[in-house]
Tab-separated table of C-alpha atoms and ligand atoms in Angstrom:
chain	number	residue	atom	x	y	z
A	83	UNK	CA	17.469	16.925	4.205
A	84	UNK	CA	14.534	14.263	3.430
A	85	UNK	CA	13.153	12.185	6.396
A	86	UNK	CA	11.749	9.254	5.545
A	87	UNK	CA	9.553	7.272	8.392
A	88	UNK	CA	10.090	3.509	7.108
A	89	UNK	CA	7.198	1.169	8.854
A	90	UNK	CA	8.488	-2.028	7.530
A	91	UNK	CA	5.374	-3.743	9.102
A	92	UNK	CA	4.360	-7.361	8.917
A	93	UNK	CA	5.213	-11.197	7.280
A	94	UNK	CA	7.909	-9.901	4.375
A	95	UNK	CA	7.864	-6.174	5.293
A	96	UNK	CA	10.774	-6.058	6.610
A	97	UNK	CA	12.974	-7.804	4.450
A	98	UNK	CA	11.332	-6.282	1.074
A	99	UNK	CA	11.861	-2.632	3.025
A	100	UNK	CA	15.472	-3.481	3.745
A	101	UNK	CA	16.441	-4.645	0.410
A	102	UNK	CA	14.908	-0.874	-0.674
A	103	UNK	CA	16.615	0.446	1.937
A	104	UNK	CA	20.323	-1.286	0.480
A	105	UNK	CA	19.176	0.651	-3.092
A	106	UNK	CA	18.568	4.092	-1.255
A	107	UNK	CA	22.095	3.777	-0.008
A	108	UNK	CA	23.668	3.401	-2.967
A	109	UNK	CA	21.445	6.318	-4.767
A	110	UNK	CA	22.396	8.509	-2.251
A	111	UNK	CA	25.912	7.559	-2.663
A	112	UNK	CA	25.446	7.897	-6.536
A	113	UNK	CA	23.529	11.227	-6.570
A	114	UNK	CA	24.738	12.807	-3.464
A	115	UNK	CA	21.300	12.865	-1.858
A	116	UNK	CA	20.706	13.955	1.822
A	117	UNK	CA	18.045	11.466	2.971
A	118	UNK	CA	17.775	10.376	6.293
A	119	UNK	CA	15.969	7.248	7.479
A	120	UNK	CA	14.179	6.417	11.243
A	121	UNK	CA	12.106	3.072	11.538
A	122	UNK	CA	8.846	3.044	13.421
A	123	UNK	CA	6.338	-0.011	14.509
A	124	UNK	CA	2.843	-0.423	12.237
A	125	UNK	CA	0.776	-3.143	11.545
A	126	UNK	CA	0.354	-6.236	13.452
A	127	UNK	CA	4.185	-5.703	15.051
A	128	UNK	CA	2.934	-2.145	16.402
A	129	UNK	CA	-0.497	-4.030	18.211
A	130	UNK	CA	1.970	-6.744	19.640
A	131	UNK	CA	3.921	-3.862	21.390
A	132	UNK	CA	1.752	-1.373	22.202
A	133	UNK	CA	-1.987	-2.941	21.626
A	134	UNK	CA	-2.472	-0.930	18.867
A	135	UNK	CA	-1.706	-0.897	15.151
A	136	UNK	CA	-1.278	2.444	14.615
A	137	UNK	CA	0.765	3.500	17.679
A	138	UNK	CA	1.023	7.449	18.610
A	139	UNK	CA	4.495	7.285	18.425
A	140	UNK	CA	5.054	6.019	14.892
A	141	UNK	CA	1.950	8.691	14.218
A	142	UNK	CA	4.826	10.816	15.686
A	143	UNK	CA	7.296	9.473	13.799
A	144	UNK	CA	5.621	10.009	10.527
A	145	UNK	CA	4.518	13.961	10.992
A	146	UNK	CA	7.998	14.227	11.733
A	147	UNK	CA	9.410	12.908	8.048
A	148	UNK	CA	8.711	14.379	4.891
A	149	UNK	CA	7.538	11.242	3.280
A	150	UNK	CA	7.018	7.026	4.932
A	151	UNK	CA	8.361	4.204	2.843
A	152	UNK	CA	5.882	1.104	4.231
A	153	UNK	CA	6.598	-2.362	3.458
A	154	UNK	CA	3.298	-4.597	4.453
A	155	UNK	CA	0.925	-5.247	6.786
A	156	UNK	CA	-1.105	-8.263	8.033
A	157	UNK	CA	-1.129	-11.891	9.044
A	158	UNK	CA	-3.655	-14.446	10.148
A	159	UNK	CA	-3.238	-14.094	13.884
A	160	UNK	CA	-4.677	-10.889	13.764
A	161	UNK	CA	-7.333	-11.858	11.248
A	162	UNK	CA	-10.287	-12.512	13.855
A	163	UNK	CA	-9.213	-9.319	15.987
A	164	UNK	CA	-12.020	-6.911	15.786
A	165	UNK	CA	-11.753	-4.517	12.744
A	166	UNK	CA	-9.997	-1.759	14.273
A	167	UNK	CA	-7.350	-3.300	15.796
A	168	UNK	CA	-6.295	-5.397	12.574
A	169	UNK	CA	-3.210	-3.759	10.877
A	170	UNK	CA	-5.376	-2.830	7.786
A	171	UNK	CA	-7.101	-0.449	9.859
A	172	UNK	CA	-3.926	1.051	10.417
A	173	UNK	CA	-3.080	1.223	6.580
A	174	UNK	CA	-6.785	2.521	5.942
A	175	UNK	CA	-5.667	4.916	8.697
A	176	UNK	CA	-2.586	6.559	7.530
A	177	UNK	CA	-4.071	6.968	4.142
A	178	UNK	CA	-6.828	8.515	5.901
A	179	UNK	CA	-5.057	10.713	8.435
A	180	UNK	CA	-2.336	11.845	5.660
A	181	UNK	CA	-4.833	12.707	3.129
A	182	UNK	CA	-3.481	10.694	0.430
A	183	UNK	CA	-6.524	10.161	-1.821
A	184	UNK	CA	-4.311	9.804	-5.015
A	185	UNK	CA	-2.808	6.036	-5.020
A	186	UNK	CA	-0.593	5.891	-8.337
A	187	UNK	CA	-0.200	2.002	-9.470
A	188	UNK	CA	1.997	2.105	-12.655
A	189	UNK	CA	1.574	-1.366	-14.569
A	190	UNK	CA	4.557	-2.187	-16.610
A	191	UNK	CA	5.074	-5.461	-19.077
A	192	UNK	CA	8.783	-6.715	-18.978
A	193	UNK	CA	9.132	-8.909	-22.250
A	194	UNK	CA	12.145	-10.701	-20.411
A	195	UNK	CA	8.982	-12.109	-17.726
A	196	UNK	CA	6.926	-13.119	-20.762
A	197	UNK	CA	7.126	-16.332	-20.172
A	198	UNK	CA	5.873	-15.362	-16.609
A	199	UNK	CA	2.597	-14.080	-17.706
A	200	UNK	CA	-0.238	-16.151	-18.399
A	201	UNK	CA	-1.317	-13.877	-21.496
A	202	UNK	CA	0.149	-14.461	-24.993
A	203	UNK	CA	2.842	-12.010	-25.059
A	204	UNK	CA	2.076	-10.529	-28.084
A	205	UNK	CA	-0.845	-8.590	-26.509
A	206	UNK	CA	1.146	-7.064	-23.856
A	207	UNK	CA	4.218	-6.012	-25.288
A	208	UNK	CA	4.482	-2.813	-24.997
A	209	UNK	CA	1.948	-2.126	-22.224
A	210	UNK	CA	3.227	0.946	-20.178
A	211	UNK	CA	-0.026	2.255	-18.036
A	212	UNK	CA	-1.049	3.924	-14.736
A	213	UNK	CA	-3.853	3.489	-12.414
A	214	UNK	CA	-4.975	6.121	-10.750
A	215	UNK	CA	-6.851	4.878	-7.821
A	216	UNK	CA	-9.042	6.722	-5.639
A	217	UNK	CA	-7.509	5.968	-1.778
A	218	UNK	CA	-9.717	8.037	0.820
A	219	UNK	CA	-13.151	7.668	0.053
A	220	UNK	CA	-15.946	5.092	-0.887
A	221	UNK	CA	-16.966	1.977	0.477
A	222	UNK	CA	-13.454	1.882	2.288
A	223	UNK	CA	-14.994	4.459	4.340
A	224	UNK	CA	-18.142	4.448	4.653
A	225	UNK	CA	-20.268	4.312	7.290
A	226	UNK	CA	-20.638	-0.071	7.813
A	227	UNK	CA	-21.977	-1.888	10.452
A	228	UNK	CA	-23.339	-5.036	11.556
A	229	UNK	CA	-26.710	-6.424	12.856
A	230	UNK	CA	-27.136	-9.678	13.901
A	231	UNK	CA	-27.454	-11.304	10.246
A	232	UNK	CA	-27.035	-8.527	8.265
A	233	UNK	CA	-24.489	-6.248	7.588
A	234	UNK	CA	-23.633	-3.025	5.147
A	235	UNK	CA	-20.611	-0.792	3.749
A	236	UNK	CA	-21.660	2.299	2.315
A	237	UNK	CA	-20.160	3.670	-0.534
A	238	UNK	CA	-19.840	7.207	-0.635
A	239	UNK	CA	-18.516	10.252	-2.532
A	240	UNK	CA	-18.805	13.797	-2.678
A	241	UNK	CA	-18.134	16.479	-5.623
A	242	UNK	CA	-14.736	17.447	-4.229
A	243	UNK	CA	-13.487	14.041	-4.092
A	244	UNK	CA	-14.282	13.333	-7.061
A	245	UNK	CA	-12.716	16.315	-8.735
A	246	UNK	CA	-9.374	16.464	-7.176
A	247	UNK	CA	-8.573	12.433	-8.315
A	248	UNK	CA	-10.397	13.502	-11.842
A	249	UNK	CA	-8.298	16.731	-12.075
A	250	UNK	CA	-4.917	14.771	-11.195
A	251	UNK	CA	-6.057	11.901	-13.861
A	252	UNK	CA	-6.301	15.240	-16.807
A	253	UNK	CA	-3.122	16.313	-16.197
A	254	UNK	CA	-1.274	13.237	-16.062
A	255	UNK	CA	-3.258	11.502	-19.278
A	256	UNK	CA	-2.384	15.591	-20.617
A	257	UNK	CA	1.245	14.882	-19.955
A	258	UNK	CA	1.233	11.472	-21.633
A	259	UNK	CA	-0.747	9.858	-24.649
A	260	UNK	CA	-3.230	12.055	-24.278
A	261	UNK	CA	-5.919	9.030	-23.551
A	262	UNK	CA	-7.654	8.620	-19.985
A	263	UNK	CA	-10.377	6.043	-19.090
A	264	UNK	CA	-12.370	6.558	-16.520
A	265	UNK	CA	-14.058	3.367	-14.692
A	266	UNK	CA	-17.429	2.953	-12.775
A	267	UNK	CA	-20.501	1.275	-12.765
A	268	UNK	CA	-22.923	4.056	-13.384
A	269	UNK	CA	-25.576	1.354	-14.756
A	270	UNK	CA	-25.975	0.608	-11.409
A	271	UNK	CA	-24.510	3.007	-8.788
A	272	UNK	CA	-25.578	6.872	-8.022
A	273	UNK	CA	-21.521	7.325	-7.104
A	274	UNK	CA	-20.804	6.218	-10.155
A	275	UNK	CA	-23.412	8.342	-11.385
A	276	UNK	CA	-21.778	11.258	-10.022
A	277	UNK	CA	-18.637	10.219	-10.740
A	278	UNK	CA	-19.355	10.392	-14.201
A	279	UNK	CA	-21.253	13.764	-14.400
A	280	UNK	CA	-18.183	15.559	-13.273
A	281	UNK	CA	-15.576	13.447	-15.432
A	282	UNK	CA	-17.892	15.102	-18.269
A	283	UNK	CA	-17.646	18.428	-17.060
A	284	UNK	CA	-14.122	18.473	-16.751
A	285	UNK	CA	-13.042	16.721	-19.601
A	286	UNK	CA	-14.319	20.294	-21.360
A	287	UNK	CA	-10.584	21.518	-19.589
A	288	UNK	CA	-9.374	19.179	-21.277
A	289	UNK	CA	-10.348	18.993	-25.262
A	290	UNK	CA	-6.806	17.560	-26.714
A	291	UNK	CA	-7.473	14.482	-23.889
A	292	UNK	CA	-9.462	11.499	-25.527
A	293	UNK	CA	-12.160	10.391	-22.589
A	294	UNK	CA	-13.509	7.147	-22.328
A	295	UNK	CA	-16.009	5.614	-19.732
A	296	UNK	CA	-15.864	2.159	-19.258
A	297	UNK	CA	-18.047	0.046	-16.770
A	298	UNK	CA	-16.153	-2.145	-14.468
A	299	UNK	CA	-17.254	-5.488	-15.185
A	300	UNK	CA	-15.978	-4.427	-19.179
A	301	UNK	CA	-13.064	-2.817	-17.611
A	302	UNK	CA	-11.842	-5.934	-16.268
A	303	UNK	CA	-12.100	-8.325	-19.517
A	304	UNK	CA	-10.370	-5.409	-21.836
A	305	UNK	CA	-8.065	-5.358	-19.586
A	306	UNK	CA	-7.034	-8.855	-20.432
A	307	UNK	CA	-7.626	-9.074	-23.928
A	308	UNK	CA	-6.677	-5.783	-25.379
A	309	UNK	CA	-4.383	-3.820	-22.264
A	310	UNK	CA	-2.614	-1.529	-24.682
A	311	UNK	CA	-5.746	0.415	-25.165
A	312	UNK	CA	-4.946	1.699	-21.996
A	313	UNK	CA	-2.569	4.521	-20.640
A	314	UNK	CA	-4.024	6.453	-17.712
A	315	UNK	CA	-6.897	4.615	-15.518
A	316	UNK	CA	-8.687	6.289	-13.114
A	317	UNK	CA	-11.181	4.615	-10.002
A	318	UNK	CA	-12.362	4.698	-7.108
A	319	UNK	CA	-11.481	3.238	-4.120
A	320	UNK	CA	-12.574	-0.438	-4.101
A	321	UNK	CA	-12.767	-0.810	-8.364
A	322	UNK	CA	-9.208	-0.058	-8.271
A	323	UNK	CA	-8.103	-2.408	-5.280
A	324	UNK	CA	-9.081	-5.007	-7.244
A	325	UNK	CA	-8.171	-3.763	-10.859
A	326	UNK	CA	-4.879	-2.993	-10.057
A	327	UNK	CA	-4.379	-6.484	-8.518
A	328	UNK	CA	-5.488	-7.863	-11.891
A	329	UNK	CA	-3.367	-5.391	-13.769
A	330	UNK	CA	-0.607	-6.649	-11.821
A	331	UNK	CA	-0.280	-10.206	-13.934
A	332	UNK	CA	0.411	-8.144	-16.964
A	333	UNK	CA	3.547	-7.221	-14.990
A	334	UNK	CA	4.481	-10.836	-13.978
A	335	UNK	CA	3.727	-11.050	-10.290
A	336	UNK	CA	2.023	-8.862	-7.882
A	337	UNK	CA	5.479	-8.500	-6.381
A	338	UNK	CA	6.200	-5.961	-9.171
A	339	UNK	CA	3.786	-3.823	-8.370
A	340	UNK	CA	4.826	-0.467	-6.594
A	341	UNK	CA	2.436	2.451	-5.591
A	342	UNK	CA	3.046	5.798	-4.694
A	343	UNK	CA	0.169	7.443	-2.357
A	344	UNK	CA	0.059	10.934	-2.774
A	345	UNK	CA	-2.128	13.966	-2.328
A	346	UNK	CA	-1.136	14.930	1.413
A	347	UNK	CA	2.276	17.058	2.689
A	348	UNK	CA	3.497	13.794	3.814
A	349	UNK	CA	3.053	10.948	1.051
A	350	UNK	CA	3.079	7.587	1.155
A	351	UNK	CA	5.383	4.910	-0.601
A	352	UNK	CA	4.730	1.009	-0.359
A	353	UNK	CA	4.350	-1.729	-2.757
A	354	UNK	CA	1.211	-2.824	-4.089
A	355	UNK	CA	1.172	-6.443	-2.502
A	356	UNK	CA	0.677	-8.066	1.039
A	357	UNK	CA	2.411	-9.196	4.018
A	358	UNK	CA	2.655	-12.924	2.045
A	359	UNK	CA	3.029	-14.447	5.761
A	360	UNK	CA	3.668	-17.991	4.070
A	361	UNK	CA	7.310	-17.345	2.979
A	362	UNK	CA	7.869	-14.670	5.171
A	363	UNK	CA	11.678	-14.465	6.601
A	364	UNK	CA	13.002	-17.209	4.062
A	365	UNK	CA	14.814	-14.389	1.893
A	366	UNK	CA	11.953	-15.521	-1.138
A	367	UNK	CA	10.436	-12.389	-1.192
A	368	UNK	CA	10.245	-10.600	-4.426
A	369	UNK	CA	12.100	-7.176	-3.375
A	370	UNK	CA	11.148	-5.198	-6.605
A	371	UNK	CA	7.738	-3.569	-6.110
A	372	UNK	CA	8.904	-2.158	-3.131
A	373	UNK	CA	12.478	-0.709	-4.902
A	374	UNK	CA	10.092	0.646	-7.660
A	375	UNK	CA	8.101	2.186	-4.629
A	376	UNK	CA	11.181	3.643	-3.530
A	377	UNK	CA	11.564	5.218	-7.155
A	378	UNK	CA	8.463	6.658	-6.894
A	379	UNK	CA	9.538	8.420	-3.605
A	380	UNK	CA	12.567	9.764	-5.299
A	381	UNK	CA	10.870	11.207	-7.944
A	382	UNK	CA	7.739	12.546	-6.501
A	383	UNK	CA	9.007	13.350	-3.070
A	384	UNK	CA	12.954	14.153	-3.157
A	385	UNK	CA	12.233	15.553	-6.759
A	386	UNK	CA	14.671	13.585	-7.908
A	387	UNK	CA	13.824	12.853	-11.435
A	388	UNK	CA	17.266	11.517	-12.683
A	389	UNK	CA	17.891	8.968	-9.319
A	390	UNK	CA	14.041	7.710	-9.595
A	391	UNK	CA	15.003	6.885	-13.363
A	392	UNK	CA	18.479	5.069	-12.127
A	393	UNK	CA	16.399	2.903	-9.851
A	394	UNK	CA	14.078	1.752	-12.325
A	395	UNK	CA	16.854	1.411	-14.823
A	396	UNK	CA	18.778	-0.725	-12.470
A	397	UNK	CA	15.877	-2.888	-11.627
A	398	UNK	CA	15.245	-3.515	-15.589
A	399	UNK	CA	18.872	-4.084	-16.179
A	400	UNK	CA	19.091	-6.860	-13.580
A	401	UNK	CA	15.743	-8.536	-14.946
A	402	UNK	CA	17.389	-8.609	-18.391
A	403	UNK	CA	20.587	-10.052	-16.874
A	404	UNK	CA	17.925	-12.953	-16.203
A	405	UNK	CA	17.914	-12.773	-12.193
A	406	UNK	CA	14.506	-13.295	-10.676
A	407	UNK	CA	13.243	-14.491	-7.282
A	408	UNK	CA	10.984	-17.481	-7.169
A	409	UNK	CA	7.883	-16.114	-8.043
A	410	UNK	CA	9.016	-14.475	-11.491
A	411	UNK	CA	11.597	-17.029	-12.406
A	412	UNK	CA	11.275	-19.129	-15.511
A	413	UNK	CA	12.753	-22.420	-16.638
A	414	UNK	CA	15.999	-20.106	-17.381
A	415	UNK	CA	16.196	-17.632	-15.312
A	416	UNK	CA	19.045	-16.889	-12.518
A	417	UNK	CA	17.147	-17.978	-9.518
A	418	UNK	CA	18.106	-15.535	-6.100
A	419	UNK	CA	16.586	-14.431	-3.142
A	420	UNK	CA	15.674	-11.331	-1.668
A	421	UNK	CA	18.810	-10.095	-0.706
A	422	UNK	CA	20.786	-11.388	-3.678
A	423	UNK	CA	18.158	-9.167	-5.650
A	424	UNK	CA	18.677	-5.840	-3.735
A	425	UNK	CA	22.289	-6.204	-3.579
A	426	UNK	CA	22.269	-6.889	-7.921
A	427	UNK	CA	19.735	-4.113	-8.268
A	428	UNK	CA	22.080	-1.732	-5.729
A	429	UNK	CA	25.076	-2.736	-8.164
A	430	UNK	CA	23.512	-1.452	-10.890
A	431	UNK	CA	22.417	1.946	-9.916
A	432	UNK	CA	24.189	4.655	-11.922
A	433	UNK	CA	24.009	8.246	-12.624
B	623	IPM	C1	-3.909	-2.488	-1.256
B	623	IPM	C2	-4.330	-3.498	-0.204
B	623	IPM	C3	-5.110	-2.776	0.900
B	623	IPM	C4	-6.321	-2.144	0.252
B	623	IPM	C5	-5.514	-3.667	2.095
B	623	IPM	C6	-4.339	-4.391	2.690
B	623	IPM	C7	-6.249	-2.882	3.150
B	623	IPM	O1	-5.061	-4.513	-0.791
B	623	IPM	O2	-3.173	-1.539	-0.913
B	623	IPM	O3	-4.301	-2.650	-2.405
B	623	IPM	O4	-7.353	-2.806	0.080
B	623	IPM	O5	-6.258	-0.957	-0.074
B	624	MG	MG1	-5.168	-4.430	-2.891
């Protein structure tokens, strides 16, 4: 039996976690999987209730499931609350407490959203990549403060860090085309300094994988005008916050973005987007990053190879039917809402 704590969370959590939780029901139908499900309060929700965004009980909750399926967190009434009482601290939190430094963003180009994306087609078809994100360490972490006028986030990393993110990039680029880029600013930054030292040294592990270093500020214009040069990414913390957002509009909309947080006992599943508190309960949420999210769990956590494929086959299949919610729909495209979307996409999973 798989427990899985579900923190829907904030603004469209809960309806994006619902419509994943409508597609879990029919794979375990499908495949016969034993997966049990018990909702628990994060975020902004969790501080209305019990003061605090993190609760002890949904800490509870969580060491009590063998992986958490997390919808979003966030909203501008809790924006001027002081920083550890906002829900991000309680995102920054889990991570932190489950020892998930390994944040897996998979960027995928659908040629049925090309008309979506604001690139020329041409140079994303095809594009299939991963970033590998580093979740538990730098300037996420570091020690910051403020003094009257001024005010500082450290960015910090040790060798161990490092390594384990590095060693999990090998192996994956190993198991795929072979090609890994690694991402810092070591022009400018002794982590990145660091960081790059030890890429070198392990990369000797690894002769048949083709290394490349790339600085940041050139990561982020190849990434628009040549992507397919890339297949496995790997950053730290804050380089790949913001490069996987930007990797996201290859894919459409940020709402196709999943993530799979990994590295602990207990790993973490939740789609790559915010809380989007402007259309929040109007059924116009884009459901989809968080049902890919849900793949992820099947696959990484249940093991479950062949359902995690049926989830992301469904999802294609119903793209390529033409359905989309508002904020991948084109001039011809089968306009539904969230619900409408998880139902289609629960339709269509097979085994
Ligand atoms: C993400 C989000 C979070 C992050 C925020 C909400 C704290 O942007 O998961 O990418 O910066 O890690
Ligand atoms: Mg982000």
């Amino acid at each position: 039996m798989t427990k899985i704590a579900v923190l829907p969370g904030d603004g469209i959590g809960p309806e994006i976690t619902e419509a994943a939780l409508m597609v879990l029901d029919k794979a375990k139908e499908v495949f016969g999987l034993e997966i049990e499900t018990q909702k628990g309060l994060f975020g902004g929700c969790a501080y209305e209730t019990y003061g605090t965004p993190f609760p002890e009980e949904t800490w509870q909750l969580v060491q009590e499931s063998n992986a958490v399926l997390l919808g979003a967190v966030g909203g501008p009434q809790w924006d001027n609350l002081p920083r550890n009482l906002r829900p991000e601290s309680a995102l920054l939190g889990i991570r932190k407490k489950l020892g998930l430094y390994c944040n897996i963003r998979p960027v995928k180009f659908y040629s049925i959203l090309a008309d979506k994306v604001v690139w020329k087609p041409e140079i994303l078809e095809g594009v299939d990549l991963v970033i590998l994100r580093e979740l538990t360490g730098g300037a996420y972490f570091g020690k910051k403060g403020r003094e009257g006028d001024s005010a500082y986030d450290t960015m910090e990393y040790n060798r161990e860090e490092i390594e384990r993110i590095v060693r999990d990039a090998f192996e994956m680029a190993q198991g795929r085309k072979k090609v890994l880029h690694s991402i810092d600013k070591a022009n400018v930054l002794e982590t990145s300094g660091l960081w790059r030292e030890i890429v070198i040294e392990m990369s000797k592990d690894y002769p048949e994988v083709r290394l490349e270093h790339l600085y940041v500020d050139n990561a982020a214009i190849q990434l628009v005008i040549n992507p397919k040069q890339f297949d496995v990414i790997v950053t730290e913390n804050l380089f790949g916050d913001i490069l996987s957002d930007q990797a996201a509009a290859i894919a459409g909309s940020l709402g196709m973005l999943p993530s799979a947080s990994l590295g602990g006992e207990i790993n973490l599943y939740e789609p790559a987007h915010g809380s989007a508190p402007d259309i929040a309960g109007q059924d116009k949420a884009n459901p989809l990053a968080t049902i890919l999210s849900l793949a992820m769990l099947l696959r990484h956590t249940c093991k479950h190879e062949q359902a995690a494929q049926a989830v992301e086959k469904a999802v294609e299949q119903v793209l390529e039917e033409g359905y989309a919610t508002g904020d991948i729909a084109g001039a011809n495209s089968k306009r539904v809402g969230t619900k409408e979307m998880a139902k289609l996409v629960s339709e269509c999973v097979s085994g």
